[in-house]
Coordinates of C-alpha atoms in Angstrom, one line a residue:
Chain A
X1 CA 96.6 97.7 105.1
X2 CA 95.8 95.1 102.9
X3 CA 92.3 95.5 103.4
X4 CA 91.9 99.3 102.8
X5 CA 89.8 101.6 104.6
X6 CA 87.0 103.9 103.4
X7 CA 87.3 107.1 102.8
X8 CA 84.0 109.3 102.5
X9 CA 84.6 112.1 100.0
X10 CA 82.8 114.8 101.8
X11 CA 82.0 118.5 100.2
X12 CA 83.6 120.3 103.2
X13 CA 86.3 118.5 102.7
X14 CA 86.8 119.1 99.5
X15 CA 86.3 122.9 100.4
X16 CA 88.9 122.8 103.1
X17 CA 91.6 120.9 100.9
X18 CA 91.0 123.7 98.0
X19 CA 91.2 127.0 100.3
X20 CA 94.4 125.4 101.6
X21 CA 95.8 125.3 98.4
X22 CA 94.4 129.1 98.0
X23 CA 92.4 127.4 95.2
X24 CA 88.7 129.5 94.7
X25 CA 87.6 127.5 91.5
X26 CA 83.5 126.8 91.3
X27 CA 84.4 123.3 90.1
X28 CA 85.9 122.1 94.2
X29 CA 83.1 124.1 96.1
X30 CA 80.3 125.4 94.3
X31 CA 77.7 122.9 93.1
X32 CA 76.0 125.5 91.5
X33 CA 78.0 126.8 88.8
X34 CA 78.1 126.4 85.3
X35 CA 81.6 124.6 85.1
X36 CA 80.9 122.6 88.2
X37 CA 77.4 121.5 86.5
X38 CA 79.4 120.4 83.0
X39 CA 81.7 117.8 85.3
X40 CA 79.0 116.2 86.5
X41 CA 79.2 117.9 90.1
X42 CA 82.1 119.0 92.2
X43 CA 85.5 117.6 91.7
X44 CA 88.5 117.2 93.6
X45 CA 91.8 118.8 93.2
X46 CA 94.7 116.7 92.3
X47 CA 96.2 115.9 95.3
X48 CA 92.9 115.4 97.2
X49 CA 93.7 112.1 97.9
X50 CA 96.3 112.9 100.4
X51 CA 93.5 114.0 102.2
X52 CA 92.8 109.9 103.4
X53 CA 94.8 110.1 105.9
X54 CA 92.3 111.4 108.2
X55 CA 90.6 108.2 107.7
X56 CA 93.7 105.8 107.6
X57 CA 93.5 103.9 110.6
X58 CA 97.4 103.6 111.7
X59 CA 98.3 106.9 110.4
X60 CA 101.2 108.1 111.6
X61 CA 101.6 111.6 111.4
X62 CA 98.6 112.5 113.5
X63 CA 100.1 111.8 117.0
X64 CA 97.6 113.4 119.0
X65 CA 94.2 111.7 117.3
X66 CA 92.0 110.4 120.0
X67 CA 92.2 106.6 119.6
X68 CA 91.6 103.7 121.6
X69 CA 95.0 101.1 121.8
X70 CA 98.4 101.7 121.3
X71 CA 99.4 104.8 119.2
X72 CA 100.6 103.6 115.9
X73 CA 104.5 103.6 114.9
X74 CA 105.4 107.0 115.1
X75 CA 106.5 108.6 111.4
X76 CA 104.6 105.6 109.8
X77 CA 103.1 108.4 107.1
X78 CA 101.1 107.2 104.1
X79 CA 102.3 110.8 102.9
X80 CA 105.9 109.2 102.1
X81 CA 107.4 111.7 104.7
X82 CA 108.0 111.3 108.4
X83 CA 109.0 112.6 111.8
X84 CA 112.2 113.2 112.2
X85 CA 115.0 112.4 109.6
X86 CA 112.2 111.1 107.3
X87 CA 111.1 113.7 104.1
X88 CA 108.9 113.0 101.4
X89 CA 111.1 112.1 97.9
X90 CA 108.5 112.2 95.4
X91 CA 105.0 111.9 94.5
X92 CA 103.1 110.6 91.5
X93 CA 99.5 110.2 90.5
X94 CA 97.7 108.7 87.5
X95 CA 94.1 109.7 87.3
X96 CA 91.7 107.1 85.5
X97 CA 88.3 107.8 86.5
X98 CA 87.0 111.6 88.3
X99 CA 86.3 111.4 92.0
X100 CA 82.9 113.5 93.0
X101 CA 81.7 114.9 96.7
X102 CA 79.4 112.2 98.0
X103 CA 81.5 109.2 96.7
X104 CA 82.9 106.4 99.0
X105 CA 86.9 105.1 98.2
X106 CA 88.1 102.4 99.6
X107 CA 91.9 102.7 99.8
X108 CA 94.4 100.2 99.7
X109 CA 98.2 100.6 99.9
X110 CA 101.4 98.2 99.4
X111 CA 104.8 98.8 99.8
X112 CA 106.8 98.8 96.7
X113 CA 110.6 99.0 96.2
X114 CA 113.1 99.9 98.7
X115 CA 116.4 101.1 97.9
X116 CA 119.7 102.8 99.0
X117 CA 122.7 105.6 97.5
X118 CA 124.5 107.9 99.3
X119 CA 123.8 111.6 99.7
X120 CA 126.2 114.0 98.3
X121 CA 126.0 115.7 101.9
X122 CA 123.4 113.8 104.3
X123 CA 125.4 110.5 104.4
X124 CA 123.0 107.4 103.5
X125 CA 120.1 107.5 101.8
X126 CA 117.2 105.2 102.5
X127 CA 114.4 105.5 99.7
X128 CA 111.2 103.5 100.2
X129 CA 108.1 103.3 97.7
X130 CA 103.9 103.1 98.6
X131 CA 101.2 102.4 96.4
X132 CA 98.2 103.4 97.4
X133 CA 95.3 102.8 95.1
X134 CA 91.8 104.2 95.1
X135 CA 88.3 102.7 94.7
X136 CA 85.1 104.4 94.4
X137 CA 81.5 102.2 95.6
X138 CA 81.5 101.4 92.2
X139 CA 84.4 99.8 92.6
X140 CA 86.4 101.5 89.7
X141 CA 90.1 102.9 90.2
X142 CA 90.1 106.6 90.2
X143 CA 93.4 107.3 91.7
X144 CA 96.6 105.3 91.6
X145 CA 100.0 107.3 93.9
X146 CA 103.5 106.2 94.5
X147 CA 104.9 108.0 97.0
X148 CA 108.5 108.1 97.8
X149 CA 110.2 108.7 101.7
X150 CA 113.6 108.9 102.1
X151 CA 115.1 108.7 105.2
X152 CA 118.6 110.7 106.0
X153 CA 121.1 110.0 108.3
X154 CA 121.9 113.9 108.8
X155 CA 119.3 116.9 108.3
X156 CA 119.4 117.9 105.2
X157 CA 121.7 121.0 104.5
X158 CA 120.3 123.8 103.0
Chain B
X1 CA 92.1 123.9 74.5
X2 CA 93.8 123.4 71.6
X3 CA 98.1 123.5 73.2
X4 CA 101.4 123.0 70.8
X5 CA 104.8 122.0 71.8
X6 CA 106.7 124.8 73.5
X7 CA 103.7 126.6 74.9
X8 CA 103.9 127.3 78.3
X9 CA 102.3 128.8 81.3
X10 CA 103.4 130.5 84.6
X11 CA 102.0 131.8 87.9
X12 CA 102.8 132.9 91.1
X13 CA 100.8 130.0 93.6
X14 CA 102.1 131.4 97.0
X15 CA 103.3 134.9 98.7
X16 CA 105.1 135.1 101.1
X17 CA 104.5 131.4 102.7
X18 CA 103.5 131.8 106.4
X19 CA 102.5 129.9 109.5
X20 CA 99.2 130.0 109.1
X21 CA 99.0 128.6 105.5
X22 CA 101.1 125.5 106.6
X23 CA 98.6 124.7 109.4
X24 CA 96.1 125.4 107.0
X25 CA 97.3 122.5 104.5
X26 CA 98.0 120.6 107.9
X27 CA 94.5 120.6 109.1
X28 CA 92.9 120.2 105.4
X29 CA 95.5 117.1 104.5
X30 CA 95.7 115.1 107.8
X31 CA 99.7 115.6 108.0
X32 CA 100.2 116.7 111.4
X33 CA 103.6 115.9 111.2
X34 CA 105.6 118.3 114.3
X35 CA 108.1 119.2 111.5
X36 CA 105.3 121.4 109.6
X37 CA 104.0 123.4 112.6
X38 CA 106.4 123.0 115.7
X39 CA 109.5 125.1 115.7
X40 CA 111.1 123.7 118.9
X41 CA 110.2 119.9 117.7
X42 CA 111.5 120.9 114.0
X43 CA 115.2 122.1 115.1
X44 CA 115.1 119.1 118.1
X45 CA 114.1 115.9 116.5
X46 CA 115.1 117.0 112.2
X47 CA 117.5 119.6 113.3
X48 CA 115.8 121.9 111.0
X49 CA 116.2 126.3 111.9
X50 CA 112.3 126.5 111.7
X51 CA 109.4 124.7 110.7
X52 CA 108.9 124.0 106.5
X53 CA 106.0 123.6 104.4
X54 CA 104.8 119.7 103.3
X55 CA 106.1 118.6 100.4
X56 CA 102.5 118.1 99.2
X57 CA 101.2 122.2 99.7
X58 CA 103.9 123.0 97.2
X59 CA 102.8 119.8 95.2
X60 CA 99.5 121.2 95.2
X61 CA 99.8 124.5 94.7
X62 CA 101.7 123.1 91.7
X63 CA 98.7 121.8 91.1
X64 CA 96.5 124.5 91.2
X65 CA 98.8 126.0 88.6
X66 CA 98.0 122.9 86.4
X67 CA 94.3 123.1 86.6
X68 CA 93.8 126.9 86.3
X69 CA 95.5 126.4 83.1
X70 CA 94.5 123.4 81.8
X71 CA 91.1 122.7 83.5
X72 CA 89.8 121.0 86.6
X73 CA 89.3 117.5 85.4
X74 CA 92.4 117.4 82.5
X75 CA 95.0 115.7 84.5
X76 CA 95.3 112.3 83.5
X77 CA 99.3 112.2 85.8
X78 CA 100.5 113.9 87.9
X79 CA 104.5 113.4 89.1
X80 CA 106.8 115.3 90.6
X81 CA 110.3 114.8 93.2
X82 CA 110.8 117.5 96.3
X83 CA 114.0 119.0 95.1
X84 CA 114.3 121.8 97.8
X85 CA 112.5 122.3 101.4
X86 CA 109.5 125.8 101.2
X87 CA 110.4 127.6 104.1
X88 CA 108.3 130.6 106.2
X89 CA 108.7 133.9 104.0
X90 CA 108.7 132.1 100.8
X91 CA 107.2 133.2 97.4
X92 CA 106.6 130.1 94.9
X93 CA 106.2 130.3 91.3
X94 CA 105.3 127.5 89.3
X95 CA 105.9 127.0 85.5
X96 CA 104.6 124.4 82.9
X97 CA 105.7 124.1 79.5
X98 CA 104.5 121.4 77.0
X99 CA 106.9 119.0 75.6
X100 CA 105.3 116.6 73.8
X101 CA 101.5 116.2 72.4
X102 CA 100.1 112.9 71.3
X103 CA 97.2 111.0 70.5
X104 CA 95.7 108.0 72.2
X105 CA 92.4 106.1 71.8
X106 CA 91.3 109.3 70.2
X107 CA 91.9 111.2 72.9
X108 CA 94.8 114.2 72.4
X109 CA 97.1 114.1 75.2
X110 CA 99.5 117.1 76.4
X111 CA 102.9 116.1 78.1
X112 CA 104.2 118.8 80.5
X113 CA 107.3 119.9 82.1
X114 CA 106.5 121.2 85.5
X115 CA 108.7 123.2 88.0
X116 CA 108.0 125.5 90.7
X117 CA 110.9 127.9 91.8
X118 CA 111.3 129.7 95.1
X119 CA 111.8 133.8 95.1
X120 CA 115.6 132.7 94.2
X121 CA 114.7 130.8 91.3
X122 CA 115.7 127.4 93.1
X123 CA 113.7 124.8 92.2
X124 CA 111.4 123.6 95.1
X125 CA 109.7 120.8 93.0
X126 CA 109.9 119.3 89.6
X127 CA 108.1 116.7 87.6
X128 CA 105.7 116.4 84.9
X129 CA 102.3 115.8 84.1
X130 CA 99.7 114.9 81.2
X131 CA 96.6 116.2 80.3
X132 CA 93.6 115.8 78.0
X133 CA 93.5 118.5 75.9
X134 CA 90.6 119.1 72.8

């Protein structure tokens, strides 16, 4: 995905991503209100940005999208998580610059390290890093995530 | 907001963690991912008793704990690991307390502990973050 892919940050999305999150601030919705007005318009919440993946051409965790070609490797998430024995390890984000409803990201993504250890009860432990960075038209960074997936030999006791 | 090492802040993000909420974050996010909403595929292809919630509601729900507290726009990182899977019937409570403040480029700064515990008090996710603050 050297390339990236655009992402349209679109108010209903934003509204969607923050009810799921049983979030009801002014600041992701309302365009309106006082607080939203002092930001400069509506905001995202901080882990909007996972939200891409609708837009992410070989997504992988959305097995049933309409699409025209081959479906793309199966578990190939840019979430860090997969189908199967694959979870999602860890997540960071470093914020530089606020996104708002109405811009356009382009986002890019490049694998970072891989790695191994062994589980104290699901055998070996396959940990793989993403970097996924985030552009708006302007063409300034707003977001930069790592995202960690570990894949298990065994499902994870609980 | 004017914060001071050892302050802290705690709230309940989720009661009682059904269904209907996962599918919610499922739809919203993009991750369709059969583990999150399929039962039969969750305990066939991860060997899992039921479906669990994404890593990435509990993340943001985490979240939401971090921005009723501290603002919408404060965060300036945001980290954590998955330490524990969220499962159907689950109550989450997330907790922040501030470890460090600093200064840079004139701009205060608030480190922050971050965990968010299940009804057992089990961690589910743990991290940190860091926020502009003043």
């Amino acid at each position: 995905m050297a390339d990236g892919f655009e992402f349209p940050v679109d108010r209903t999305a934003v509204m969607l991503f923050a009810r799921a999150l049983l979030d009801i601030r002014p600041e992701f919705s309302d365009p309106d209100a006082a607080e939203t007005k002092a930001l400069g318009g509506i905001v995202v919440p901080p882990t909007f940005v996972q939200s891409s993946a609708h837009w992410q051409p070989d997504y992988g965790l959305d097995l049933t999208r309409p699409r025209k070609g081959p479906p793309p490797v199966r578990g190939g998430g840019g979430g860090g998580g997969g189908v199967g024995r694959g979870l999602h390890a860890e997540q960071h984000y470093e914020y530089h610059h606020p996104i708002h409803t109405g811009d356009t990201l382009t986002v890019t993504s490049r694998p970072g390290e891989r790695w191994e250890r062994q589980g104290r009860r699901g055998g070996k432990l396959l940990f793989s890093e993403s970097i996924t960075e985030y552009r708006n038209q302007d063409g300034v960074l707003c977001v930069t995530a790592r995202s960690i997936g570990v894949q298990t030999e065994r499902a994870v006791d609980q | 907001m004017n914060l001071s090492v050892g302050d802290t802040h705690e709230a309940v993000v989720i009661e009682k963690v059904n269904r209907t909420h996962i599918v919610k974050y499922a739809g919203a996010s993009g991750d369709f991912n059969p583990l999150h909403h399929d039962d039969p595929a969750a305990q066939s292809l991860g060997g899992y008793p039921s479906v669990f919630a994404h890593g990435m509601l509990s993340m943001g729900l985490t979240g939401r704990m971090l921005t009723d507290w501290l603002g919408a726009a404060a965060l300036r990182k945001f980290g954590v690991r998955f330490t524990r899977q969220v499962w159907p019937g689950d109550t989450l409570t997330s907790k922040g307390e501030v470890t460090a403040v600093s200064e840079e480029n004139g701009q205060k700064l608030a480190t922050i502990k971050v965990v968010t515990v299940n009804q057992n008090g089990e961690a589910v996710v743990e991290g940190e973050a860091v926020a502009a603050i003043g």
